[in-house]
Short mmCIF file of C-alpha atoms (C1' of nucleotides) in Angstrom, two decimals:
data_model
loop_
_atom_site.label_atom_id
_atom_site.label_comp_id
_atom_site.label_asym_id
_atom_site.label_seq_id
_atom_site.Cartn_x
_atom_site.Cartn_y
_atom_site.Cartn_z
CA UNK A 7 84.12 183.71 149.36
CA UNK A 8 85.25 180.36 147.97
CA UNK A 9 88.57 180.00 146.22
CA UNK A 10 87.94 180.10 142.48
CA UNK A 11 89.44 177.62 140.06
CA UNK A 12 89.80 177.15 136.32
CA UNK A 13 90.70 173.77 134.84
CA UNK A 14 92.52 173.06 131.57
CA UNK A 15 92.23 169.35 130.85
CA UNK A 16 91.39 167.69 127.58
CA UNK A 17 90.00 164.51 129.10
CA UNK A 18 86.36 165.41 129.57
CA UNK A 19 85.57 162.68 132.05
CA UNK A 20 88.44 163.64 134.26
CA UNK A 21 87.63 167.31 133.94
CA UNK A 22 84.03 166.78 134.92
CA UNK A 23 84.85 164.59 137.88
CA UNK A 24 87.41 167.09 139.13
CA UNK A 25 84.81 169.78 138.83
CA UNK A 26 82.31 167.82 140.89
CA UNK A 27 84.90 166.87 143.47
CA UNK A 28 86.11 170.42 143.89
CA UNK A 29 82.69 172.06 143.89
CA UNK A 30 81.41 169.67 146.53
CA UNK A 31 84.17 170.67 148.89
CA UNK A 32 82.47 173.91 149.77
CA UNK A 33 85.75 175.78 149.98
CA UNK A 34 86.44 175.84 146.28
CA UNK A 35 84.50 176.69 143.20
CA UNK A 36 85.25 175.79 139.61
CA UNK A 37 84.58 178.78 137.39
CA UNK A 38 85.18 176.96 134.14
CA UNK A 39 86.90 174.03 132.47
CA UNK A 40 88.54 174.03 129.05
CA UNK A 41 89.93 171.28 126.87
CA UNK A 42 92.81 173.30 125.45
CA UNK A 43 94.85 176.42 126.12
CA UNK A 44 94.34 178.07 122.74
CA UNK A 45 92.41 180.94 124.29
CA UNK A 46 93.86 180.67 127.77
CA UNK A 47 94.95 184.27 127.86
CA UNK A 48 91.52 185.78 127.30
CA UNK A 49 89.77 183.12 129.38
CA UNK A 50 91.96 183.77 132.40
CA UNK A 51 91.82 187.49 131.87
CA UNK A 52 88.05 187.39 132.08
CA UNK A 53 87.62 184.80 134.81
CA UNK A 54 90.51 185.83 137.08
CA UNK A 55 90.60 182.62 139.11
CA UNK A 56 92.72 182.13 142.22
CA UNK A 57 94.08 178.83 140.98
CA UNK A 58 94.58 177.21 137.59
CA UNK A 59 94.79 173.46 137.24
CA UNK A 60 96.76 172.79 134.10
CA UNK A 61 97.29 169.62 132.10
CA UNK A 62 100.38 169.57 129.90
CA UNK A 63 99.50 167.27 127.05
CA UNK A 64 96.57 168.85 125.31
CA UNK A 65 95.57 169.11 121.66
CA UNK A 66 97.46 171.54 119.46
CA UNK A 67 99.28 173.42 122.21
CA UNK A 68 101.18 172.31 125.29
CA UNK A 69 99.80 173.52 128.57
CA UNK A 70 103.25 174.81 129.42
CA UNK A 71 102.84 177.61 126.89
CA UNK A 72 99.97 179.00 128.93
CA UNK A 73 102.04 179.40 132.09
CA UNK A 74 103.85 182.62 131.19
CA UNK A 75 100.65 184.03 129.72
CA UNK A 76 98.74 183.45 132.93
CA UNK A 77 101.55 184.72 135.11
CA UNK A 78 101.72 187.82 133.02
CA UNK A 79 98.09 188.58 133.69
CA UNK A 80 98.60 188.18 137.42
CA UNK A 81 101.52 186.45 139.13
CA UNK A 82 99.33 185.80 142.16
CA UNK A 83 97.27 183.29 140.19
CA UNK A 84 98.55 179.91 141.34
CA UNK A 85 99.25 177.36 138.66
CA UNK A 86 99.22 173.69 139.54
CA UNK A 87 100.35 171.29 136.84
CA UNK A 88 98.29 168.12 136.76
CA UNK A 89 99.70 165.57 134.35
CA UNK A 90 100.78 162.03 133.78
CA UNK A 91 104.27 163.03 132.65
CA UNK A 92 107.23 162.85 134.91
CA UNK A 93 110.10 163.33 132.51
CA UNK A 94 112.65 165.91 133.48
CA UNK A 95 112.07 168.14 130.49
CA UNK A 96 108.40 168.69 131.15
CA UNK A 97 108.93 169.12 134.87
CA UNK A 98 111.65 171.71 134.63
CA UNK A 99 110.14 173.49 131.67
CA UNK A 100 106.99 173.90 133.72
CA UNK A 101 108.75 175.04 136.85
CA UNK A 102 110.99 177.42 134.97
CA UNK A 103 107.97 178.87 133.23
CA UNK A 104 106.51 179.68 136.61
CA UNK A 105 104.33 176.77 137.77
CA UNK A 106 103.64 176.72 141.50
CA UNK A 107 102.99 173.02 141.83
CA UNK A 108 103.31 169.76 139.92
CA UNK A 109 100.99 166.90 140.73
CA UNK A 110 100.98 163.58 138.90
CA UNK A 111 97.70 162.06 137.78
CA UNK A 112 98.79 158.64 138.93
CA UNK A 113 98.21 159.91 142.43
CA UNK A 114 94.55 160.31 143.28
CA UNK A 115 92.51 163.42 142.54
CA UNK A 116 92.23 163.65 146.31
CA UNK A 117 95.88 164.63 146.45
CA UNK A 118 95.23 167.27 143.84
CA UNK A 119 92.63 168.61 146.19
CA UNK A 120 95.19 168.75 149.00
CA UNK A 121 97.58 170.46 146.64
CA UNK A 122 95.06 173.23 146.01
CA UNK A 123 94.98 173.84 149.72
CA UNK A 124 98.73 173.88 149.96
CA UNK A 125 99.31 176.20 147.05
CA UNK A 126 96.83 178.72 148.44
CA UNK A 127 98.71 178.63 151.74
CA UNK A 128 101.84 179.75 149.96
CA UNK A 129 103.33 176.32 149.48
CA UNK A 130 104.54 174.48 146.43
CA UNK A 131 102.81 171.13 146.19
CA UNK A 132 104.86 168.53 144.38
CA UNK A 133 104.26 164.83 143.97
CA UNK A 134 106.93 162.90 145.88
CA UNK A 135 108.83 161.74 142.79
CA UNK A 136 108.78 165.26 141.42
CA UNK A 137 110.03 166.73 144.69
CA UNK A 138 112.81 164.18 144.63
CA UNK A 139 113.91 165.23 141.17
CA UNK A 140 113.77 168.87 142.11
CA UNK A 141 115.94 168.33 145.17
CA UNK A 142 118.31 166.20 143.15
CA UNK A 143 119.22 169.24 141.09
CA UNK A 144 120.74 170.73 144.23
CA UNK A 145 122.58 167.66 145.41
CA UNK A 146 126.25 167.74 144.75
CA UNK A 147 128.22 164.64 145.42
CA UNK A 148 130.96 165.55 147.87
CA UNK A 149 133.18 163.03 146.18
CA UNK A 150 132.87 164.25 142.66
CA UNK A 151 136.14 166.08 142.72
CA UNK A 152 137.80 163.24 144.55
CA UNK A 153 136.48 160.84 141.96
CA UNK A 154 138.41 162.67 139.30
CA UNK A 155 141.51 162.82 141.48
CA UNK A 156 142.21 166.42 140.70
CA UNK A 157 145.12 167.92 142.60
CA UNK A 158 144.67 171.21 144.47
CA UNK A 159 146.46 173.10 141.75
CA UNK A 160 144.41 171.51 139.03
CA UNK A 161 141.26 172.55 140.86
CA UNK A 162 142.54 176.13 140.96
CA UNK A 163 143.16 176.07 137.24
CA UNK A 164 139.80 174.51 136.54
CA UNK A 165 138.02 177.12 138.65
CA UNK A 166 139.45 179.83 136.45
CA UNK A 167 138.84 177.87 133.27
CA UNK A 168 135.11 177.59 133.98
CA UNK A 169 134.93 181.35 134.17
CA UNK A 170 135.84 181.31 130.50
CA UNK A 171 139.35 182.65 130.98
CA UNK A 172 142.09 182.05 128.43
CA UNK A 173 145.09 179.91 129.23
CA UNK A 174 147.30 182.96 129.11
CA UNK A 175 145.16 184.78 131.64
CA UNK A 176 144.88 181.80 133.95
CA UNK A 177 148.65 181.47 133.89
CA UNK A 178 149.10 185.11 134.85
CA UNK A 179 146.52 184.82 137.61
CA UNK A 180 148.38 181.92 139.15
CA UNK A 181 151.82 183.41 138.51
CA UNK A 182 153.02 180.45 136.49
CA UNK A 183 154.17 180.12 132.94
CA UNK A 184 151.90 179.50 130.01
CA UNK A 185 153.35 176.04 129.56
CA UNK A 186 152.78 175.11 133.17
CA UNK A 187 149.19 176.12 132.90
CA UNK A 188 148.83 174.08 129.75
CA UNK A 189 150.41 171.16 131.48
CA UNK A 190 147.80 171.32 134.21
CA UNK A 191 145.02 171.61 131.67
CA UNK A 192 146.25 168.57 129.81
CA UNK A 193 146.11 166.59 133.03
CA UNK A 194 142.69 167.99 133.86
CA UNK A 195 141.31 167.01 130.46
CA UNK A 196 142.65 163.51 130.88
CA UNK A 197 141.17 163.14 134.34
CA UNK A 198 137.79 164.51 133.34
CA UNK A 199 137.77 162.41 130.16
CA UNK A 200 137.29 165.38 127.90
CA UNK A 201 139.24 166.67 124.93
CA UNK A 202 139.17 170.40 125.30
CA UNK A 203 138.39 173.29 127.54
CA UNK A 204 134.90 173.78 126.21
CA UNK A 205 133.99 170.22 127.06
CA UNK A 206 135.54 170.60 130.48
CA UNK A 207 133.51 173.72 131.25
CA UNK A 208 130.33 172.09 130.00
CA UNK A 209 130.99 168.99 132.08
CA UNK A 210 131.81 170.83 135.29
CA UNK A 211 128.89 173.23 135.07
CA UNK A 212 126.38 170.70 133.82
CA UNK A 213 127.27 168.07 136.39
CA UNK A 214 127.56 170.68 139.10
CA UNK A 215 130.94 169.41 140.13
CA UNK A 216 132.08 171.25 143.22
CA UNK A 217 135.49 172.81 143.05
CA UNK B 27 111.08 145.39 160.70
CA UNK B 28 110.40 148.96 161.74
CA UNK B 29 112.13 151.85 160.04
CA UNK B 30 115.05 152.92 162.21
CA UNK B 31 115.76 156.51 163.10
CA UNK B 32 118.52 158.56 164.69
CA UNK B 33 117.87 162.07 165.99
CA UNK B 34 120.36 164.92 166.29
CA UNK B 35 118.71 167.67 168.32
CA UNK B 36 120.20 169.68 171.17
CA UNK B 37 116.90 170.53 172.82
CA UNK B 38 116.46 167.60 175.17
CA UNK B 39 112.76 168.08 175.74
CA UNK B 40 112.03 168.16 172.07
CA UNK B 41 114.31 165.24 171.40
CA UNK B 42 112.61 163.13 174.04
CA UNK B 43 109.13 163.98 172.90
CA UNK B 44 110.02 163.18 169.31
CA UNK B 45 111.40 159.89 170.45
CA UNK B 46 108.21 159.01 172.29
CA UNK B 47 106.03 160.13 169.42
CA UNK B 48 107.98 158.16 166.87
CA UNK B 49 108.37 155.02 168.93
CA UNK B 50 104.67 154.93 169.69
CA UNK B 51 103.83 154.84 166.02
CA UNK B 52 104.75 151.20 165.69
CA UNK B 53 106.22 151.69 162.24
CA UNK B 54 109.30 153.55 163.36
CA UNK B 55 111.93 153.04 165.98
CA UNK B 56 114.38 155.57 167.37
CA UNK B 57 117.78 153.94 167.74
CA UNK B 58 119.39 156.90 169.46
CA UNK B 59 119.29 160.63 169.99
CA UNK B 60 122.29 162.94 170.25
CA UNK B 61 122.63 166.57 171.22
CA UNK B 62 125.42 167.37 168.77
CA UNK B 63 127.05 166.07 165.60
CA UNK B 64 130.61 165.96 166.87
CA UNK B 65 130.73 162.19 166.56
CA UNK B 66 128.06 161.82 163.95
CA UNK B 67 130.27 159.86 161.62
CA UNK B 68 131.02 157.03 164.01
CA UNK B 69 127.55 157.07 165.50
CA UNK B 70 125.88 156.68 162.14
CA UNK B 71 128.44 154.18 161.01
CA UNK B 72 127.58 151.97 163.98
CA UNK B 73 123.84 152.46 164.10
CA UNK B 74 123.12 152.50 160.36
CA UNK B 75 119.63 154.03 160.62
CA UNK B 76 117.23 154.34 157.73
CA UNK B 77 116.50 157.97 158.49
CA UNK B 78 118.34 160.76 160.29
CA UNK B 79 116.46 163.70 161.76
CA UNK B 80 118.87 166.57 161.87
CA UNK B 81 118.71 169.90 163.61
CA UNK B 82 120.94 172.61 162.16
CA UNK B 83 121.71 174.90 165.06
CA UNK B 84 123.55 172.75 167.56
CA UNK B 85 126.44 173.46 169.91
CA UNK B 86 129.94 173.70 168.44
CA UNK B 87 129.13 172.32 165.02
CA UNK B 88 126.36 172.96 162.53
CA UNK B 89 124.22 169.99 161.68
CA UNK B 90 124.87 170.71 158.01
CA UNK B 91 128.45 169.52 158.38
CA UNK B 92 127.16 166.06 159.21
CA UNK B 93 125.22 165.71 155.97
CA UNK B 94 128.10 164.81 153.65
CA UNK B 95 129.58 162.55 156.31
CA UNK B 96 126.36 160.59 156.62
CA UNK B 97 125.82 160.43 152.87
CA UNK B 98 129.34 159.17 152.46
CA UNK B 99 128.64 156.26 154.76
CA UNK B 100 125.52 155.35 152.82
CA UNK B 101 123.65 157.60 150.38
CA UNK B 102 120.50 155.58 151.04
CA UNK B 103 120.25 156.96 154.57
CA UNK B 104 117.58 159.64 154.34
CA UNK B 105 118.32 162.94 156.01
CA UNK B 106 115.48 165.18 157.08
CA UNK B 107 116.41 168.62 158.36
CA UNK B 108 114.28 169.71 161.30
CA UNK B 109 114.95 173.27 162.26
CA UNK B 110 113.51 176.65 163.06
CA UNK B 111 115.58 178.40 160.41
CA UNK B 112 114.19 179.34 157.09
CA UNK B 113 116.84 181.62 155.70
CA UNK B 114 118.02 180.87 152.20
CA UNK B 115 121.60 180.12 153.12
CA UNK B 116 120.79 177.35 155.55
CA UNK B 117 118.18 175.89 153.26
CA UNK B 118 120.32 175.70 150.17
CA UNK B 119 123.46 174.73 152.00
CA UNK B 120 121.53 171.81 153.44
CA UNK B 121 120.00 170.76 150.16
CA UNK B 122 123.27 171.09 148.27
CA UNK B 123 124.98 169.01 150.94
CA UNK B 124 122.50 166.26 150.24
CA UNK B 125 119.52 166.64 152.58
CA UNK B 126 116.40 164.78 151.45
CA UNK B 127 113.89 166.93 153.28
CA UNK B 128 113.56 170.18 155.18
CA UNK B 129 110.87 170.56 157.81
CA UNK B 130 110.37 173.63 159.96
CA UNK B 131 109.82 173.24 163.69
CA UNK B 132 107.10 175.85 163.64
CA UNK B 133 104.98 173.21 162.00
CA UNK B 134 103.92 170.49 164.36
CA UNK B 135 105.99 167.39 165.13
CA UNK B 136 103.10 165.56 163.53
CA UNK B 137 104.16 166.91 160.19
CA UNK B 138 107.67 165.70 160.86
CA UNK B 139 106.16 162.30 161.31
CA UNK B 140 104.43 162.58 157.95
CA UNK B 141 107.70 163.68 156.45
CA UNK B 142 109.38 160.51 157.64
CA UNK B 143 106.78 158.54 155.77
CA UNK B 144 107.22 160.60 152.66
CA UNK B 145 110.99 160.44 152.60
CA UNK B 146 110.95 156.67 152.93
CA UNK B 147 108.56 156.49 149.99
CA UNK B 148 111.13 158.22 147.85
CA UNK B 149 109.77 161.70 148.23
CA UNK B 150 111.33 164.92 149.39
CA UNK B 151 109.29 166.40 152.21
CA UNK B 152 109.55 170.16 152.40
CA UNK B 153 107.63 172.62 154.53
CA UNK B 154 105.45 174.78 152.30
CA UNK B 155 107.53 177.93 152.64
CA UNK B 156 110.67 175.95 151.92
CA UNK B 157 109.14 174.34 148.86
CA UNK B 158 108.16 177.79 147.66
CA UNK B 159 111.72 179.04 147.96
CA UNK B 160 113.08 176.00 146.20
CA UNK B 161 110.69 176.42 143.28
CA UNK B 162 111.50 180.11 143.12
CA UNK B 163 115.07 179.24 142.15
CA UNK B 164 113.73 177.77 138.93
CA UNK B 165 111.50 180.65 137.98
CA UNK B 166 113.21 182.54 135.24
CA UNK B 167 112.11 185.57 133.46
CA UNK B 168 110.85 184.34 130.10
CA UNK B 169 112.66 187.20 128.46
CA UNK B 170 116.22 186.20 129.17
CA UNK B 171 116.87 184.96 125.68
CA UNK B 172 114.93 187.80 124.21
CA UNK B 173 117.18 190.19 126.07
CA UNK B 174 120.06 188.97 123.98
CA UNK B 175 118.00 188.96 120.78
CA UNK B 176 119.26 185.60 119.64
CA UNK B 177 117.64 184.25 116.49
CA UNK B 178 116.17 180.73 116.45
CA UNK B 179 119.16 179.43 114.54
CA UNK B 180 121.61 181.07 116.88
CA UNK B 181 119.87 179.43 119.81
CA UNK B 182 120.25 176.06 118.10
CA UNK B 183 123.94 176.66 117.60
CA UNK B 184 124.37 177.86 121.17
CA UNK B 185 122.59 174.82 122.54
CA UNK B 186 125.14 172.59 120.86
CA UNK B 187 128.03 174.83 121.82
CA UNK B 188 127.22 174.56 125.52
CA UNK B 189 127.53 170.83 125.22
CA UNK B 190 131.18 171.41 124.46
CA UNK B 191 130.94 170.48 120.80
CA UNK B 192 133.46 171.73 118.24
CA UNK B 193 132.43 174.09 115.50
CA UNK B 194 132.98 171.38 112.94
CA UNK B 195 130.67 169.00 114.77
CA UNK B 196 127.98 171.62 115.33
CA UNK B 197 128.06 172.41 111.61
CA UNK B 198 127.58 168.77 110.71
CA UNK B 199 124.76 168.38 113.23
CA UNK B 200 122.91 171.30 111.68
CA UNK B 201 123.80 170.32 108.10
CA UNK B 202 125.42 173.63 107.35
CA UNK B 203 128.92 174.54 106.33
CA UNK B 204 131.71 175.23 108.76
CA UNK B 205 131.74 178.88 107.77
CA UNK B 206 128.02 179.28 108.31
CA UNK B 207 128.35 177.87 111.76
CA UNK B 208 131.21 180.22 112.48
CA UNK B 209 129.16 183.09 111.21
CA UNK B 210 126.41 182.28 113.70
CA UNK B 211 128.94 181.95 116.49
CA UNK B 212 130.40 185.34 115.71
CA UNK B 213 126.96 186.89 115.99
CA UNK B 214 126.25 184.96 119.19
CA UNK B 215 129.47 186.19 120.79
CA UNK B 216 128.63 189.76 119.89
CA UNK B 217 125.12 189.50 121.29
CA UNK B 218 126.25 187.85 124.51
CA UNK B 219 129.13 190.30 124.87
CA UNK B 220 131.75 187.60 125.05
CA UNK B 221 134.89 186.95 123.06
CA UNK B 222 135.01 183.21 122.66
CA UNK B 223 133.15 179.97 123.00
CA UNK B 224 134.45 179.24 126.45
CA UNK B 225 133.13 182.52 127.76
CA UNK B 226 129.82 181.93 126.05
CA UNK B 227 129.43 178.50 127.66
CA UNK B 228 130.39 179.87 131.06
CA UNK B 229 127.95 182.74 130.74
CA UNK B 230 125.02 180.65 129.58
CA UNK B 231 125.48 177.95 132.19
CA UNK B 232 126.34 180.25 135.05
CA UNK B 233 123.49 182.64 134.42
CA UNK B 234 121.08 179.82 133.70
CA UNK B 235 120.00 181.43 130.49
CA UNK B 236 117.14 179.50 128.98
CA UNK B 237 117.61 178.33 125.44
"C1'" DC C 7 165.26 160.38 155.27
"C1'" DG C 8 163.54 159.10 150.80
"C1'" DA C 9 160.19 157.78 147.42
"C1'" DA C 10 155.99 159.34 145.32
"C1'" DA C 11 153.16 162.91 144.01
"C1'" DA C 12 152.65 167.46 142.60
"C1'" DA C 13 154.07 171.49 140.39
"C1'" DT C 14 156.96 173.69 137.45
"C1'" DC C 15 158.83 174.84 132.69
"C1'" DA C 16 160.33 174.31 127.58
"C1'" DC C 17 159.87 173.13 122.73
"C1'" DC C 18 157.49 171.35 118.93
"C1'" DT C 19 153.51 170.39 115.58
"C1'" DT C 20 148.82 170.33 114.27
"C1'" DT C 21 144.21 171.63 114.89
"C1'" DT C 22 140.77 174.70 116.24
"C1'" DT C 23 139.02 179.37 117.06
"C1'" DA C 24 138.52 184.12 116.52
"C1'" DG C 25 138.03 188.10 113.80
"C1'" DG C 26 137.44 190.54 109.58
"C1'" DT C 27 135.11 191.29 104.98
"C1'" DG C 28 131.86 190.48 101.73
"C1'" DA C 29 128.19 188.25 99.30
"C1'" DT C 30 124.01 185.42 98.06
"C1'" DT C 31 119.82 183.18 99.15
"C1'" DT C 32 115.79 182.44 102.02
"C1'" DT C 33 112.29 183.78 105.21
"C1'" DT C 34 109.43 186.76 107.53
"C1'" DC C 35 106.08 190.03 107.97
"C1'" DA C 36 104.08 194.69 107.53
"C1'" DT D 24 104.79 192.87 97.06
"C1'" DG D 25 108.95 194.46 98.98
"C1'" DA D 26 112.03 195.74 102.54
"C1'" DA D 27 114.18 193.82 106.60
"C1'" DA D 28 115.84 190.09 109.05
"C1'" DA D 29 117.77 185.69 109.05
"C1'" DA D 30 120.45 182.14 107.22
"C1'" DT D 31 123.71 180.66 104.19
"C1'" DC D 32 128.60 180.33 102.36
"C1'" DA D 33 133.62 181.65 101.13
"C1'" DC D 34 138.27 183.28 101.93
"C1'" DC D 35 141.85 185.22 104.63
"C1'" DT D 36 144.98 186.00 108.74
"C1'" DA D 37 146.32 185.67 113.31
"C1'" DA D 38 145.68 183.92 117.77
"C1'" DA D 39 144.62 180.32 120.82
"C1'" DA D 40 144.30 175.77 122.10
"C1'" DA D 41 145.40 170.82 121.90
"C1'" DG D 42 148.61 167.09 121.97
"C1'" DG D 43 153.07 165.10 122.44
"C1'" DT D 44 157.68 164.56 124.83
"C1'" DG D 45 160.73 165.29 128.28
"C1'" DA D 46 162.80 167.28 132.29
"C1'" DT D 47 163.60 169.74 136.80
"C1'" DT D 48 162.18 171.35 141.17
"C1'" DT D 49 159.19 171.28 145.19
"C1'" DT D 50 156.06 169.19 148.43
"C1'" DT D 51 154.09 165.72 150.82
"C1'" DC D 52 153.99 162.04 153.77
"C1'" DG D 53 155.06 157.24 155.40
#
DNA sequence: CGAAAAATCACCTTTTTAGGTGATTTTTCA
DNA sequence: TGAAAAATCACCTAAAAAGGTGATTTTTCG
């Protein structure tokens, strides 16, 4: 039994050529192609494909909105994003929503074909630039703390601060006076170039600064 | 000029066969192979390869410890992990330390060769099961915000709060009065079960709550 | 040893938040 | 249409945080 596929892609030419390419492979079969995701839920519910190829930028409704809907029907349905966009928002919105792959159109449809294979084998096909961005979210510069020249004590204070603790509580945790704790915080704020604790927490957690 | 490579791999047979395979390609050249990372810093500093192939489980010292050292010398040196391990700890420790790729030995050395190509083209080669695990870290239940029952406006306020903004500034951004903004914050704190802005920021960013 | 860095503490003022109470207007949706 | 939910605003008090200044003790390290 061939692997079944549904395509959401508003460019008709592209959609048709994908369909031909995939159907001619012998291993895959396109069940249907749609130019928008307005009725994605019912369409997927009826067709129950193994894989969905999903464009993001389509009329009226973003393809991303269809991801949770499809995954709700059956999480085993693989969703491969196929789009021209490579901005962080779209990438991470898609992945967070549950996409299993993200392939850029600027690469050839042939690579999309490879991606179908990979996703069915339990992989997560990503175009190289996308994979790079994904990995980058994990990378933590080992020098980030050094760059800010925080002292060991300041790091201790900051660790407690980013848990949302009050100055009073941090002071008691470290067995120092309230004023000492404040003194450290003042220095921390200066070194991190922020003006208050909230900014410091946001900066540390957003930039994934290791403490 | 061929792409230069250094291999850290304690299995001599494997190391030698990799070396032969890579050298015979014409495009790549193995500068050296080592059976441990005890002197990785100096070795890399002297050899300055384009790519490092790094095993994790090696005598005395884990290959992961070498990652920050190498990246400190030159972040442009690509590091591809080549190991049998696929447990989450090793994977994410490696990626967080700065690895650019993670290839399992159970796949053929041929795939490692492909990975070298990919990493030099700015990609992030990952074995399928690894890629799957990496993507899984992004998947979030779409109901996280719903769980807290935040209203659309409250989400807007919270989005600005987690940037570290002051109440006054948030109010001006949303064109509402200071008291209105405070009113929203009070409700947000109640719903998130926190007592202040700092805790709210910490909770949202730590728990990766989608807004 | 001795200087530099780090850690400690105190006191002061001003600003910002938190928490409480209550009320009006707007929007949403059954 | 009409009730419920959401959004808006005001006023008050107390607590917490920020910012400044200055000083002493302890640690670190050449």
